[in-house]
mmCIF file as gemmi writes it, N, C-alpha and C atoms, coordinates in Angstrom:
data_model
loop_
_atom_site.group_PDB
_atom_site.id
_atom_site.type_symbol
_atom_site.label_atom_id
_atom_site.label_alt_id
_atom_site.label_comp_id
_atom_site.label_asym_id
_atom_site.label_entity_id
_atom_site.label_seq_id
_atom_site.pdbx_PDB_ins_code
_atom_site.Cartn_x
_atom_site.Cartn_y
_atom_site.Cartn_z
_atom_site.occupancy
_atom_site.B_iso_or_equiv
_atom_site.pdbx_formal_charge
_atom_site.auth_seq_id
_atom_site.auth_asym_id
_atom_site.pdbx_PDB_model_num
ATOM 1 N N . MET Axp A 1 ? 144.969 35.751 130.522 1 0 ? 1 A 1
ATOM 2 C CA . MET Axp A 1 ? 146.405 35.711 130.361 1 0 ? 1 A 1
ATOM 3 C C . MET Axp A 1 ? 146.751 34.475 129.557 1 0 ? 1 A 1
ATOM 4 N N . SER Axp A 2 ? 147.517 34.615 128.506 1 0 ? 2 A 1
ATOM 5 C CA . SER Axp A 2 ? 147.895 33.479 127.684 1 0 ? 2 A 1
ATOM 6 C C . SER Axp A 2 ? 149.272 32.981 128.087 1 0 ? 2 A 1
ATOM 7 N N . GLU Axp A 3 ? 149.42 31.673 127.982 1 0 ? 3 A 1
ATOM 8 C CA . GLU Axp A 3 ? 150.71 31.067 128.305 1 0 ? 3 A 1
ATOM 9 C C . GLU Axp A 3 ? 151.523 30.953 127.033 1 0 ? 3 A 1
ATOM 10 N N . THR Axp A 4 ? 152.793 31.257 127.126 1 0 ? 4 A 1
ATOM 11 C CA . THR Axp A 4 ? 153.688 31.163 125.991 1 0 ? 4 A 1
ATOM 12 C C . THR Axp A 4 ? 154.702 30.075 126.281 1 0 ? 4 A 1
ATOM 13 N N . ASN Axp A 5 ? 154.861 29.166 125.339 1 0 ? 5 A 1
ATOM 14 C CA . ASN Axp A 5 ? 155.869 28.126 125.503 1 0 ? 5 A 1
ATOM 15 C C . ASN Axp A 5 ? 157.236 28.709 125.198 1 0 ? 5 A 1
ATOM 16 N N . ILE Axp A 6 ? 158.14 28.493 126.11 1 0 ? 6 A 1
ATOM 17 C CA . ILE Axp A 6 ? 159.506 28.978 125.946 1 0 ? 6 A 1
ATOM 18 C C . ILE Axp A 6 ? 160.396 27.764 125.763 1 0 ? 6 A 1
ATOM 19 N N . ASN Axp A 7 ? 161.21 27.794 124.719 1 0 ? 7 A 1
ATOM 20 C CA . ASN Axp A 7 ? 162.09 26.65 124.487 1 0 ? 7 A 1
ATOM 21 C C . ASN Axp A 7 ? 163.498 26.94 124.985 1 0 ? 7 A 1
ATOM 22 N N . GLN Axp A 8 ? 164.313 25.91 125.016 1 0 ? 8 A 1
ATOM 23 C CA . GLN Axp A 8 ? 165.678 26.027 125.547 1 0 ? 8 A 1
ATOM 24 C C . GLN Axp A 8 ? 166.501 27.036 124.758 1 0 ? 8 A 1
ATOM 25 N N . GLY Axp A 9 ? 166.29 27.108 123.455 1 0 ? 9 A 1
ATOM 26 C CA . GLY Axp A 9 ? 167.036 28.058 122.629 1 0 ? 9 A 1
ATOM 27 C C . GLY Axp A 9 ? 166.77 29.499 123.031 1 0 ? 9 A 1
ATOM 28 N N . GLN Axp A 10 ? 165.511 29.809 123.351 1 0 ? 10 A 1
ATOM 29 C CA . GLN Axp A 10 ? 165.162 31.167 123.781 1 0 ? 10 A 1
ATOM 30 C C . GLN Axp A 10 ? 165.799 31.484 125.133 1 0 ? 10 A 1
ATOM 31 N N . ILE Axp A 11 ? 165.812 30.504 126.014 1 0 ? 11 A 1
ATOM 32 C CA . ILE Axp A 11 ? 166.44 30.705 127.325 1 0 ? 11 A 1
ATOM 33 C C . ILE Axp A 11 ? 167.934 30.952 127.15 1 0 ? 11 A 1
ATOM 34 N N . ASN Axp A 12 ? 168.584 30.12 126.338 1 0 ? 12 A 1
ATOM 35 C CA . ASN Axp A 12 ? 170.026 30.284 126.096 1 0 ? 12 A 1
ATOM 36 C C . ASN Axp A 12 ? 170.335 31.657 125.509 1 0 ? 12 A 1
ATOM 37 N N . LYS Axp A 13 ? 169.509 32.091 124.555 1 0 ? 13 A 1
ATOM 38 C CA . LYS Axp A 13 ? 169.722 33.396 123.925 1 0 ? 13 A 1
ATOM 39 C C . LYS Axp A 13 ? 169.593 34.526 124.942 1 0 ? 13 A 1
ATOM 40 N N . ALA Axp A 14 ? 168.591 34.447 125.812 1 0 ? 14 A 1
ATOM 41 C CA . ALA Axp A 14 ? 168.398 35.485 126.83 1 0 ? 14 A 1
ATOM 42 C C . ALA Axp A 14 ? 169.551 35.514 127.819 1 0 ? 14 A 1
ATOM 43 N N . VAL Axp A 15 ? 170.025 34.335 128.225 1 0 ? 15 A 1
ATOM 44 C CA . VAL Axp A 15 ? 171.143 34.269 129.168 1 0 ? 15 A 1
ATOM 45 C C . VAL Axp A 15 ? 172.41 34.822 128.527 1 0 ? 15 A 1
ATOM 46 N N . TRP Axp A 16 ? 172.678 34.489 127.267 1 0 ? 16 A 1
ATOM 47 C CA . TRP Axp A 16 ? 173.869 35.015 126.598 1 0 ? 16 A 1
ATOM 48 C C . TRP Axp A 16 ? 173.807 36.53 126.457 1 0 ? 16 A 1
ATOM 49 N N . ARG Axp A 17 ? 172.609 37.059 126.144 1 0 ? 17 A 1
ATOM 50 C CA . ARG Axp A 17 ? 172.466 38.528 126.057 1 0 ? 17 A 1
ATOM 51 C C . ARG Axp A 17 ? 172.772 39.171 127.404 1 0 ? 17 A 1
ATOM 52 N N . ALA Axp A 18 ? 172.278 38.551 128.473 1 0 ? 18 A 1
ATOM 53 C CA . ALA Axp A 18 ? 172.55 39.082 129.812 1 0 ? 18 A 1
ATOM 54 C C . ALA Axp A 18 ? 174.042 39.015 130.114 1 0 ? 18 A 1
ATOM 55 N N . CYS Axp A 19 ? 174.668 37.91 129.759 1 0 ? 19 A 1
ATOM 56 C CA . CYS Axp A 19 ? 176.11 37.755 130.01 1 0 ? 19 A 1
ATOM 57 C C . CYS Axp A 19 ? 176.927 38.758 129.206 1 0 ? 19 A 1
ATOM 58 N N . ASP Axp A 20 ? 176.467 39.068 128.002 1 0 ? 20 A 1
ATOM 59 C CA . ASP Axp A 20 ? 177.196 40.016 127.154 1 0 ? 20 A 1
ATOM 60 C C . ASP Axp A 20 ? 177.306 41.397 127.797 1 0 ? 20 A 1
ATOM 61 N N . THR Axp A 21 ? 176.374 41.738 128.679 1 0 ? 21 A 1
ATOM 62 C CA . THR Axp A 21 ? 176.438 43.046 129.322 1 0 ? 21 A 1
ATOM 63 C C . THR Axp A 21 ? 177.651 43.169 130.238 1 0 ? 21 A 1
ATOM 64 N N . PHE Axp A 22 ? 178.187 42.016 130.7 1 0 ? 22 A 1
ATOM 65 C CA . PHE Axp A 22 ? 179.354 42.036 131.577 1 0 ? 22 A 1
ATOM 66 C C . PHE Axp A 22 ? 180.676 42.03 130.814 1 0 ? 22 A 1
ATOM 67 N N . ARG Axp A 23 ? 180.648 41.65 129.562 1 0 ? 23 A 1
ATOM 68 C CA . ARG Axp A 23 ? 181.9 41.523 128.8 1 0 ? 23 A 1
ATOM 69 C C . ARG Axp A 23 ? 182.627 42.869 128.729 1 0 ? 23 A 1
ATOM 70 N N . GLY Axp A 24 ? 183.885 42.824 129.025 1 0 ? 24 A 1
ATOM 71 C CA . GLY Axp A 24 ? 184.701 44.024 128.981 1 0 ? 24 A 1
ATOM 72 C C . GLY Axp A 24 ? 184.695 44.821 130.277 1 0 ? 24 A 1
ATOM 73 N N . THR Axp A 25 ? 183.694 44.634 131.122 1 0 ? 25 A 1
ATOM 74 C CA . THR Axp A 25 ? 183.637 45.369 132.384 1 0 ? 25 A 1
ATOM 75 C C . THR Axp A 25 ? 183.99 44.488 133.569 1 0 ? 25 A 1
ATOM 76 N N . VAL Axp A 26 ? 183.947 43.179 133.358 1 0 ? 26 A 1
ATOM 77 C CA . VAL Axp A 26 ? 184.224 42.237 134.437 1 0 ? 26 A 1
ATOM 78 C C . VAL Axp A 26 ? 185.355 41.323 133.995 1 0 ? 26 A 1
ATOM 79 N N . ASP Axp A 27 ? 186.314 41.111 134.876 1 0 ? 27 A 1
ATOM 80 C CA . ASP Axp A 27 ? 187.416 40.214 134.581 1 0 ? 27 A 1
ATOM 81 C C . ASP Axp A 27 ? 186.88 38.81 134.313 1 0 ? 27 A 1
ATOM 82 N N . PRO Axp A 28 ? 187.321 38.165 133.233 1 0 ? 28 A 1
ATOM 83 C CA . PRO Axp A 28 ? 186.787 36.844 132.889 1 0 ? 28 A 1
ATOM 84 C C . PRO Axp A 28 ? 186.92 35.789 133.997 1 0 ? 28 A 1
ATOM 85 N N . SER Axp A 29 ? 187.915 35.913 134.846 1 0 ? 29 A 1
ATOM 86 C CA . SER Axp A 29 ? 188.093 34.912 135.897 1 0 ? 29 A 1
ATOM 87 C C . SER Axp A 29 ? 186.998 34.976 136.963 1 0 ? 29 A 1
ATOM 88 N N . ILE Axp A 30 ? 186.324 36.116 137.098 1 0 ? 30 A 1
ATOM 89 C CA . ILE Axp A 30 ? 185.239 36.218 138.082 1 0 ? 30 A 1
ATOM 90 C C . ILE Axp A 30 ? 183.87 36.406 137.423 1 0 ? 30 A 1
ATOM 91 N N . TYR Axp A 31 ? 183.849 36.301 136.105 1 0 ? 31 A 1
ATOM 92 C CA . TYR Axp A 31 ? 182.631 36.463 135.318 1 0 ? 31 A 1
ATOM 93 C C . TYR Axp A 31 ? 181.515 35.551 135.808 1 0 ? 31 A 1
ATOM 94 N N . LYS Axp A 32 ? 181.84 34.272 136.029 1 0 ? 32 A 1
ATOM 95 C CA . LYS Axp A 32 ? 180.834 33.295 136.451 1 0 ? 32 A 1
ATOM 96 C C . LYS Axp A 32 ? 180.245 33.65 137.813 1 0 ? 32 A 1
ATOM 97 N N . ASP Axp A 33 ? 181.032 34.295 138.673 1 0 ? 33 A 1
ATOM 98 C CA . ASP Axp A 33 ? 180.524 34.672 139.99 1 0 ? 33 A 1
ATOM 99 C C . ASP Axp A 33 ? 179.351 35.645 139.874 1 0 ? 33 A 1
ATOM 100 N N . TYR Axp A 34 ? 179.467 36.595 138.971 1 0 ? 34 A 1
ATOM 101 C CA . TYR Axp A 34 ? 178.383 37.56 138.764 1 0 ? 34 A 1
ATOM 102 C C . TYR Axp A 34 ? 177.155 36.886 138.16 1 0 ? 34 A 1
ATOM 103 N N . VAL Axp A 35 ? 177.384 36.067 137.15 1 0 ? 35 A 1
ATOM 104 C CA . VAL Axp A 35 ? 176.274 35.433 136.453 1 0 ? 35 A 1
ATOM 105 C C . VAL Axp A 35 ? 175.53 34.481 137.383 1 0 ? 35 A 1
ATOM 106 N N . LEU Axp A 36 ? 176.249 33.632 138.093 1 0 ? 36 A 1
ATOM 107 C CA . LEU Axp A 36 ? 175.601 32.679 138.99 1 0 ? 36 A 1
ATOM 108 C C . LEU Axp A 36 ? 174.869 33.391 140.129 1 0 ? 36 A 1
ATOM 109 N N . THR Axp A 37 ? 175.444 34.45 140.632 1 0 ? 37 A 1
ATOM 110 C CA . THR Axp A 37 ? 174.796 35.218 141.698 1 0 ? 37 A 1
ATOM 111 C C . THR Axp A 37 ? 173.494 35.827 141.203 1 0 ? 37 A 1
ATOM 112 N N . MET Axp A 38 ? 173.516 36.415 140.013 1 0 ? 38 A 1
ATOM 113 C CA . MET Axp A 38 ? 172.298 37.023 139.481 1 0 ? 38 A 1
ATOM 114 C C . MET Axp A 38 ? 171.227 35.97 139.184 1 0 ? 38 A 1
ATOM 115 N N . LEU Axp A 39 ? 171.627 34.802 138.702 1 0 ? 39 A 1
ATOM 116 C CA . LEU Axp A 39 ? 170.659 33.729 138.472 1 0 ? 39 A 1
ATOM 117 C C . LEU Axp A 39 ? 170.036 33.27 139.784 1 0 ? 39 A 1
ATOM 118 N N . PHE Axp A 40 ? 170.844 33.206 140.836 1 0 ? 40 A 1
ATOM 119 C CA . PHE Axp A 40 ? 170.333 32.802 142.14 1 0 ? 40 A 1
ATOM 120 C C . PHE Axp A 40 ? 169.362 33.847 142.696 1 0 ? 40 A 1
ATOM 121 N N . VAL Axp A 41 ? 169.706 35.114 142.573 1 0 ? 41 A 1
ATOM 122 C CA . VAL Axp A 41 ? 168.818 36.186 143.038 1 0 ? 41 A 1
ATOM 123 C C . VAL Axp A 41 ? 167.513 36.166 142.238 1 0 ? 41 A 1
ATOM 124 N N . LYS Axp A 42 ? 167.591 35.919 140.951 1 0 ? 42 A 1
ATOM 125 C CA . LYS Axp A 42 ? 166.387 35.83 140.117 1 0 ? 42 A 1
ATOM 126 C C . LYS Axp A 42 ? 165.518 34.668 140.578 1 0 ? 42 A 1
ATOM 127 N N . TYR Axp A 43 ? 166.129 33.527 140.84 1 0 ? 43 A 1
ATOM 128 C CA . TYR Axp A 43 ? 165.385 32.359 141.318 1 0 ? 43 A 1
ATOM 129 C C . TYR Axp A 43 ? 164.692 32.665 142.648 1 0 ? 43 A 1
ATOM 130 N N . LEU Axp A 44 ? 165.429 33.231 143.593 1 0 ? 44 A 1
ATOM 131 C CA . LEU Axp A 44 ? 164.835 33.569 144.891 1 0 ? 44 A 1
ATOM 132 C C . LEU Axp A 44 ? 163.685 34.555 144.731 1 0 ? 44 A 1
ATOM 133 N N . SER Axp A 45 ? 163.855 35.541 143.876 1 0 ? 45 A 1
ATOM 134 C CA . SER Axp A 45 ? 162.806 36.544 143.652 1 0 ? 45 A 1
ATOM 135 C C . SER Axp A 45 ? 161.547 35.899 143.091 1 0 ? 45 A 1
ATOM 136 N N . ASP Axp A 46 ? 161.717 34.982 142.156 1 0 ? 46 A 1
ATOM 137 C CA . ASP Axp A 46 ? 160.559 34.319 141.559 1 0 ? 46 A 1
ATOM 138 C C . ASP Axp A 46 ? 159.843 33.42 142.561 1 0 ? 46 A 1
ATOM 139 N N . VAL Axp A 47 ? 160.604 32.66 143.345 1 0 ? 47 A 1
ATOM 140 C CA . VAL Axp A 47 ? 160 31.795 144.36 1 0 ? 47 A 1
ATOM 141 C C . VAL Axp A 47 ? 159.274 32.647 145.401 1 0 ? 47 A 1
ATOM 142 N N . TRP Axp A 48 ? 159.921 33.716 145.853 1 0 ? 48 A 1
ATOM 143 C CA . TRP Axp A 48 ? 159.314 34.605 146.835 1 0 ? 48 A 1
ATOM 144 C C . TRP Axp A 48 ? 157.998 35.168 146.302 1 0 ? 48 A 1
ATOM 145 N N . GLN Axp A 49 ? 157.996 35.621 145.04 1 0 ? 49 A 1
ATOM 146 C CA . GLN Axp A 49 ? 156.784 36.192 144.439 1 0 ? 49 A 1
ATOM 147 C C . GLN Axp A 49 ? 155.691 35.14 144.307 1 0 ? 49 A 1
ATOM 148 N N . ASP Axp A 50 ? 156.057 33.911 143.947 1 0 ? 50 A 1
ATOM 149 C CA . ASP Axp A 50 ? 155.069 32.824 143.855 1 0 ? 50 A 1
ATOM 150 C C . ASP Axp A 50 ? 154.418 32.57 145.204 1 0 ? 50 A 1
ATOM 151 N N . HIS Axp A 51 ? 155.206 32.569 146.272 1 0 ? 51 A 1
ATOM 152 C CA . HIS Axp A 51 ? 154.665 32.349 147.614 1 0 ? 51 A 1
ATOM 153 C C . HIS Axp A 51 ? 153.78 33.527 148.035 1 0 ? 51 A 1
ATOM 154 N N . TRP Axp A 52 ? 154.204 34.733 147.736 1 0 ? 52 A 1
ATOM 155 C CA . TRP Axp A 52 ? 153.394 35.914 148.041 1 0 ? 52 A 1
ATOM 156 C C . TRP Axp A 52 ? 152.038 35.823 147.337 1 0 ? 52 A 1
ATOM 157 N N . ASP Axp A 53 ? 152.071 35.47 146.058 1 0 ? 53 A 1
ATOM 158 C CA . ASP Axp A 53 ? 150.836 35.356 145.281 1 0 ? 53 A 1
ATOM 159 C C . ASP Axp A 53 ? 149.916 34.27 145.85 1 0 ? 53 A 1
ATOM 160 N N . ALA Axp A 54 ? 150.499 33.151 146.276 1 0 ? 54 A 1
ATOM 161 C CA . ALA Axp A 54 ? 149.701 32.063 146.858 1 0 ? 54 A 1
ATOM 162 C C . ALA Axp A 54 ? 149.052 32.508 148.163 1 0 ? 54 A 1
ATOM 163 N N . TYR Axp A 55 ? 149.819 33.197 149.011 1 0 ? 55 A 1
ATOM 164 C CA . TYR Axp A 55 ? 149.251 33.71 150.263 1 0 ? 55 A 1
ATOM 165 C C . TYR Axp A 55 ? 148.168 34.741 149.99 1 0 ? 55 A 1
ATOM 166 N N . GLN Axp A 56 ? 148.387 35.567 148.997 1 0 ? 56 A 1
ATOM 167 C CA . GLN Axp A 56 ? 147.401 36.592 148.66 1 0 ? 56 A 1
ATOM 168 C C . GLN Axp A 56 ? 146.112 35.95 148.155 1 0 ? 56 A 1
ATOM 169 N N . LYS Axp A 57 ? 146.248 34.894 147.384 1 0 ? 57 A 1
ATOM 170 C CA . LYS Axp A 57 ? 145.074 34.179 146.893 1 0 ? 57 A 1
ATOM 171 C C . LYS Axp A 57 ? 144.314 33.525 148.047 1 0 ? 57 A 1
ATOM 172 N N . GLU Axp A 58 ? 145.071 33.001 149.014 1 0 ? 58 A 1
ATOM 173 C CA . GLU Axp A 58 ? 144.477 32.295 150.148 1 0 ? 58 A 1
ATOM 174 C C . GLU Axp A 58 ? 143.863 33.248 151.176 1 0 ? 58 A 1
ATOM 175 N N . HIS Axp A 59 ? 144.532 34.368 151.434 1 0 ? 59 A 1
ATOM 176 C CA . HIS Axp A 59 ? 144.119 35.265 152.513 1 0 ? 59 A 1
ATOM 177 C C . HIS Axp A 59 ? 143.526 36.587 152.027 1 0 ? 59 A 1
ATOM 178 N N . GLY Axp A 60 ? 143.418 36.734 150.736 1 0 ? 60 A 1
ATOM 179 C CA . GLY Axp A 60 ? 142.781 37.938 150.202 1 0 ? 60 A 1
ATOM 180 C C . GLY Axp A 60 ? 143.579 39.2 150.454 1 0 ? 60 A 1
ATOM 181 N N . ASP Axp A 61 ? 142.881 40.255 150.712 1 0 ? 61 A 1
ATOM 182 C CA . ASP Axp A 61 ? 143.507 41.57 150.855 1 0 ? 61 A 1
ATOM 183 C C . ASP Axp A 61 ? 143.868 41.855 152.317 1 0 ? 61 A 1
ATOM 184 N N . HIS Axp A 62 ? 144.819 41.103 152.841 1 0 ? 62 A 1
ATOM 185 C CA . HIS Axp A 62 ? 145.33 41.311 154.2 1 0 ? 62 A 1
ATOM 186 C C . HIS Axp A 62 ? 146.858 41.382 154.14 1 0 ? 62 A 1
ATOM 187 N N . PRO Axp A 63 ? 147.411 42.49 153.652 1 0 ? 63 A 1
ATOM 188 C CA . PRO Axp A 63 ? 148.862 42.582 153.454 1 0 ? 63 A 1
ATOM 189 C C . PRO Axp A 63 ? 149.67 42.388 154.732 1 0 ? 63 A 1
ATOM 190 N N . ASP Axp A 64 ? 149.145 42.809 155.88 1 0 ? 64 A 1
ATOM 191 C CA . ASP Axp A 64 ? 149.89 42.623 157.13 1 0 ? 64 A 1
ATOM 192 C C . ASP Axp A 64 ? 150.041 41.141 157.459 1 0 ? 64 A 1
ATOM 193 N N . LEU Axp A 65 ? 148.978 40.377 157.273 1 0 ? 65 A 1
ATOM 194 C CA . LEU Axp A 65 ? 149.035 38.937 157.509 1 0 ? 65 A 1
ATOM 195 C C . LEU Axp A 65 ? 149.991 38.27 156.531 1 0 ? 65 A 1
ATOM 196 N N . ILE Axp A 66 ? 149.93 38.668 155.283 1 0 ? 66 A 1
ATOM 197 C CA . ILE Axp A 66 ? 150.818 38.085 154.264 1 0 ? 66 A 1
ATOM 198 C C . ILE Axp A 66 ? 152.278 38.389 154.588 1 0 ? 66 A 1
ATOM 199 N N . ARG Axp A 67 ? 152.568 39.625 155.013 1 0 ? 67 A 1
ATOM 200 C CA . ARG Axp A 67 ? 153.948 39.974 155.382 1 0 ? 67 A 1
ATOM 201 C C . ARG Axp A 67 ? 154.426 39.127 156.555 1 0 ? 67 A 1
ATOM 202 N N . GLU Axp A 68 ? 153.559 38.877 157.52 1 0 ? 68 A 1
ATOM 203 C CA . GLU Axp A 68 ? 153.929 38.031 158.667 1 0 ? 68 A 1
ATOM 204 C C . GLU Axp A 68 ? 154.202 36.593 158.227 1 0 ? 68 A 1
ATOM 205 N N . LEU Axp A 69 ? 153.361 36.084 157.337 1 0 ? 69 A 1
ATOM 206 C CA . LEU Axp A 69 ? 153.573 34.732 156.824 1 0 ? 69 A 1
ATOM 207 C C . LEU Axp A 69 ? 154.879 34.631 156.037 1 0 ? 69 A 1
ATOM 208 N N . MET Axp A 70 ? 155.2 35.668 155.289 1 0 ? 70 A 1
ATOM 209 C CA . MET Axp A 70 ? 156.427 35.666 154.485 1 0 ? 70 A 1
ATOM 210 C C . MET Axp A 70 ? 157.677 35.679 155.354 1 0 ? 70 A 1
ATOM 211 N N . LYS Axp A 71 ? 157.566 36.151 156.582 1 0 ? 71 A 1
ATOM 212 C CA . LYS Axp A 71 ? 158.721 36.164 157.489 1 0 ? 71 A 1
ATOM 213 C C . LYS Axp A 71 ? 159.162 34.754 157.869 1 0 ? 71 A 1
ATOM 214 N N . SER Axp A 72 ? 158.26 33.779 157.721 1 0 ? 72 A 1
ATOM 215 C CA . SER Axp A 72 ? 158.616 32.403 158.08 1 0 ? 72 A 1
ATOM 216 C C . SER Axp A 72 ? 159.081 31.584 156.876 1 0 ? 72 A 1
ATOM 217 N N . GLU Axp A 73 ? 159.23 32.223 155.737 1 0 ? 73 A 1
ATOM 218 C CA . GLU Axp A 73 ? 159.725 31.53 154.55 1 0 ? 73 A 1
ATOM 219 C C . GLU Axp A 73 ? 161.192 31.168 154.727 1 0 ? 73 A 1
ATOM 220 N N . ARG Axp A 74 ? 161.655 30.222 153.945 1 0 ? 74 A 1
ATOM 221 C CA . ARG Axp A 74 ? 163.054 29.777 154.023 1 0 ? 74 A 1
ATOM 222 C C . ARG Axp A 74 ? 164.024 30.93 153.751 1 0 ? 74 A 1
ATOM 223 N N . PHE Axp A 75 ? 163.705 31.749 152.766 1 0 ? 75 A 1
ATOM 224 C CA . PHE Axp A 75 ? 164.512 32.924 152.443 1 0 ? 75 A 1
ATOM 225 C C . PHE Axp A 75 ? 163.637 34.156 152.607 1 0 ? 75 A 1
ATOM 226 N N . VAL Axp A 76 ? 164.121 35.123 153.354 1 0 ? 76 A 1
ATOM 227 C CA . VAL Axp A 76 ? 163.415 36.389 153.502 1 0 ? 76 A 1
ATOM 228 C C . VAL Axp A 76 ? 164.108 37.375 152.568 1 0 ? 76 A 1
ATOM 229 N N . LEU Axp A 77 ? 163.344 37.908 151.645 1 0 ? 77 A 1
ATOM 230 C CA . LEU Axp A 77 ? 163.902 38.766 150.618 1 0 ? 77 A 1
ATOM 231 C C . LEU Axp A 77 ? 163.296 40.159 150.729 1 0 ? 77 A 1
ATOM 232 N N . PRO Axp A 78 ? 164.067 41.129 151.202 1 0 ? 78 A 1
ATOM 233 C CA . PRO Axp A 78 ? 163.539 42.505 151.284 1 0 ? 78 A 1
ATOM 234 C C . PRO Axp A 78 ? 163.179 43.02 149.89 1 0 ? 78 A 1
ATOM 235 N N . PRO Axp A 79 ? 162.123 43.782 149.778 1 0 ? 79 A 1
ATOM 236 C CA . PRO Axp A 79 ? 161.696 44.287 148.463 1 0 ? 79 A 1
ATOM 237 C C . PRO Axp A 79 ? 162.796 45.045 147.716 1 0 ? 79 A 1
ATOM 238 N N . VAL Axp A 80 ? 163.663 45.74 148.427 1 0 ? 80 A 1
ATOM 239 C CA . VAL Axp A 80 ? 164.721 46.505 147.745 1 0 ? 80 A 1
ATOM 240 C C . VAL Axp A 80 ? 165.867 45.614 147.284 1 0 ? 80 A 1
ATOM 241 N N . ALA Axp A 81 ? 165.848 44.33 147.656 1 0 ? 81 A 1
ATOM 242 C CA . ALA Axp A 81 ? 166.932 43.434 147.285 1 0 ? 81 A 1
ATOM 243 C C . ALA Axp A 81 ? 166.498 42.359 146.304 1 0 ? 81 A 1
ATOM 244 N N . ASN Axp A 82 ? 165.267 42.44 145.795 1 0 ? 82 A 1
ATOM 245 C CA . ASN Axp A 82 ? 164.861 41.411 144.844 1 0 ? 82 A 1
ATOM 246 C C . ASN Axp A 82 ? 165.399 41.737 143.446 1 0 ? 82 A 1
ATOM 247 N N . PHE Axp A 83 ? 165.328 40.776 142.567 1 0 ? 83 A 1
ATOM 248 C CA . PHE Axp A 83 ? 165.89 40.911 141.227 1 0 ? 83 A 1
ATOM 249 C C . PHE Axp A 83 ? 165.302 42.103 140.477 1 0 ? 83 A 1
ATOM 250 N N . TYR Axp A 84 ? 163.998 42.284 140.611 1 0 ? 84 A 1
ATOM 251 C CA . TYR Axp A 84 ? 163.32 43.325 139.843 1 0 ? 84 A 1
ATOM 252 C C . TYR Axp A 84 ? 163.704 44.721 140.323 1 0 ? 84 A 1
ATOM 253 N N . SER Axp A 85 ? 163.919 44.877 141.607 1 0 ? 85 A 1
ATOM 254 C CA . SER Axp A 85 ? 164.378 46.159 142.135 1 0 ? 85 A 1
ATOM 255 C C . SER Axp A 85 ? 165.805 46.433 141.675 1 0 ? 85 A 1
ATOM 256 N N . LEU Axp A 86 ? 166.647 45.419 141.721 1 0 ? 86 A 1
ATOM 257 C CA . LEU Axp A 86 ? 168.032 45.578 141.242 1 0 ? 86 A 1
ATOM 258 C C . LEU Axp A 86 ? 168.043 45.913 139.757 1 0 ? 86 A 1
ATOM 259 N N . TYR Axp A 87 ? 167.173 45.271 138.997 1 0 ? 87 A 1
ATOM 260 C CA . TYR Axp A 87 ? 167.103 45.52 137.566 1 0 ? 87 A 1
ATOM 261 C C . TYR Axp A 87 ? 166.682 46.977 137.282 1 0 ? 87 A 1
ATOM 262 N N . GLU Axp A 88 ? 165.705 47.468 138.047 1 0 ? 88 A 1
ATOM 263 C CA . GLU Axp A 88 ? 165.252 48.848 137.866 1 0 ? 88 A 1
ATOM 264 C C . GLU Axp A 88 ? 166.356 49.856 138.159 1 0 ? 88 A 1
ATOM 265 N N . HIS Axp A 89 ? 167.261 49.522 139.068 1 0 ? 89 A 1
ATOM 266 C CA . HIS Axp A 89 ? 168.338 50.44 139.459 1 0 ? 89 A 1
ATOM 267 C C . HIS Axp A 89 ? 169.677 50.084 138.836 1 0 ? 89 A 1
ATOM 268 N N . ARG Axp A 90 ? 169.674 49.376 137.736 1 0 ? 90 A 1
ATOM 269 C CA . ARG Axp A 90 ? 170.914 48.866 137.125 1 0 ? 90 A 1
ATOM 270 C C . ARG Axp A 90 ? 171.829 49.963 136.612 1 0 ? 90 A 1
ATOM 271 N N . HIS Axp A 91 ? 171.31 51.14 136.333 1 0 ? 91 A 1
ATOM 272 C CA . HIS Axp A 91 ? 172.159 52.209 135.809 1 0 ? 91 A 1
ATOM 273 C C . HIS Axp A 91 ? 172.414 53.198 136.911 1 0 ? 91 A 1
């Protein structure tokens, strides 16, 4: 797997493209509420996945043990509520 350096300009461009999807459908006064909420859900999803991957690396192929360990995380994120699941069901 190769690592790709991402610069601030690419991040800004991606965020603006995401924000553009709300234009015209969301009242501008509550626009930031949607954007900040989605950024927070994305952050939680990424942290949750990183912890899952670390547990999987440590405990191997024991999904029941990993699920039990994940229950003690600071944020418990059901699979149907993570960013990637929401993204798949966006339409």
